[in-house]
Amino acid sequence: MNALYRTSPERINPKSVASLILGVLSLVIPLFGFVLAIAALILSRQSLNEIQSSNDQGAGLSVAGRVCGALSLAGYCVFFLYLAKYWF
């Protein structure tokens, strides 16, 4: 019963939420997703560093944003290599 009434709720790191949103958008939005994937990776790293130094929550969100951003970035790299194969 005591767990239902916490006096100080845990704070979710806003950079981890932004990392997840940008990571998912990088998978969905074509062409501009490359920039979003890089931003998701940067924000994910920053949020994990902040979470380790404070009592914030959201490490899972940050990791999920990093995975989505990395998958999107890998997809764009494969796509660009495919295009470069036929251009050169």
Short mmCIF file of C-alpha atoms in Angstrom, two decimals:
data_model
loop_
_atom_site.label_atom_id
_atom_site.label_comp_id
_atom_site.label_asym_id
_atom_site.label_seq_id
_atom_site.Cartn_x
_atom_site.Cartn_y
_atom_site.Cartn_z
CA MET A 1 0.00 0.00 0.00
CA ASN A 2 2.88 2.31 0.72
CA ALA A 3 4.23 1.98 -2.83
CA LEU A 4 1.05 3.48 -4.24
CA TYR A 5 1.55 6.78 -2.44
CA ARG A 6 5.05 7.94 -3.19
CA THR A 7 5.90 11.39 -1.99
CA SER A 8 8.62 12.02 -4.58
CA PRO A 9 8.00 10.55 -8.02
CA GLU A 10 11.00 9.55 -10.09
CA ARG A 11 11.91 11.99 -12.78
CA ILE A 12 12.25 10.69 -16.33
CA ASN A 13 15.16 12.26 -18.15
CA PRO A 14 13.73 14.41 -20.98
CA LYS A 15 16.72 13.72 -23.24
CA SER A 16 15.96 10.00 -23.13
CA VAL A 17 12.38 10.66 -24.23
CA ALA A 18 13.63 12.93 -27.03
CA SER A 19 16.13 10.27 -28.06
CA LEU A 20 13.38 7.68 -28.39
CA ILE A 21 11.14 10.03 -30.37
CA LEU A 22 13.94 11.01 -32.75
CA GLY A 23 15.01 7.37 -33.14
CA VAL A 24 11.52 6.26 -34.12
CA LEU A 25 11.07 9.23 -36.45
CA SER A 26 14.38 8.45 -38.14
CA LEU A 27 12.99 5.05 -39.09
CA VAL A 28 9.79 6.55 -40.50
CA ILE A 29 10.86 9.76 -42.24
CA PRO A 30 12.81 9.24 -45.48
CA LEU A 31 15.88 11.33 -46.36
CA PHE A 32 15.67 13.62 -43.31
CA GLY A 33 15.88 10.53 -41.09
CA PHE A 34 19.66 10.46 -41.46
CA VAL A 35 19.98 13.68 -39.46
CA LEU A 36 17.39 12.50 -36.93
CA ALA A 37 19.31 9.25 -36.41
CA ILE A 38 22.52 11.12 -35.60
CA ALA A 39 20.63 13.41 -33.22
CA ALA A 40 19.05 10.37 -31.52
CA LEU A 41 22.46 8.78 -30.98
CA ILE A 42 23.90 11.98 -29.50
CA LEU A 43 20.95 12.56 -27.18
CA SER A 44 20.99 8.93 -26.11
CA ARG A 45 24.62 9.16 -25.05
CA GLN A 46 24.05 12.42 -23.18
CA SER A 47 20.99 11.08 -21.38
CA LEU A 48 22.75 7.90 -20.29
CA ASN A 49 25.57 9.99 -18.82
CA GLU A 50 23.06 12.18 -16.97
CA ILE A 51 21.11 9.16 -15.70
CA GLN A 52 24.27 7.60 -14.28
CA SER A 53 25.13 10.77 -12.37
CA SER A 54 21.63 11.44 -11.00
CA ASN A 55 18.54 9.60 -9.81
CA ASP A 56 16.66 10.07 -13.07
CA GLN A 57 14.81 7.24 -14.78
CA GLY A 58 14.63 6.47 -18.49
CA ALA A 59 17.67 4.37 -19.28
CA GLY A 60 15.49 1.94 -21.24
CA LEU A 61 14.03 4.75 -23.31
CA SER A 62 17.52 5.98 -24.07
CA VAL A 63 18.71 2.54 -25.13
CA ALA A 64 15.64 2.10 -27.33
CA GLY A 65 16.33 5.47 -28.96
CA ARG A 66 19.94 4.43 -29.54
CA VAL A 67 18.89 1.14 -31.14
CA CYS A 68 16.35 2.82 -33.44
CA GLY A 69 18.87 5.48 -34.41
CA ALA A 70 21.59 2.92 -35.09
CA LEU A 71 19.27 0.76 -37.19
CA SER A 72 18.19 3.77 -39.21
CA LEU A 73 21.77 4.95 -39.67
CA ALA A 74 22.85 1.47 -40.79
CA GLY A 75 19.97 1.36 -43.26
CA TYR A 76 20.95 4.71 -44.72
CA CYS A 77 24.59 3.62 -45.01
CA VAL A 78 23.55 0.50 -46.93
CA PHE A 79 21.30 2.61 -49.14
CA PHE A 80 24.08 5.11 -49.88
CA LEU A 81 26.54 2.31 -50.66
CA TYR A 82 23.97 0.80 -53.02
CA LEU A 83 23.60 4.13 -54.80
CA ALA A 84 27.36 4.66 -54.95
CA LYS A 85 27.79 1.25 -56.56
CA TYR A 86 25.76 2.36 -59.58
CA TRP A 87 27.06 5.91 -59.78
CA PHE A 88 30.77 5.06 -59.84
#
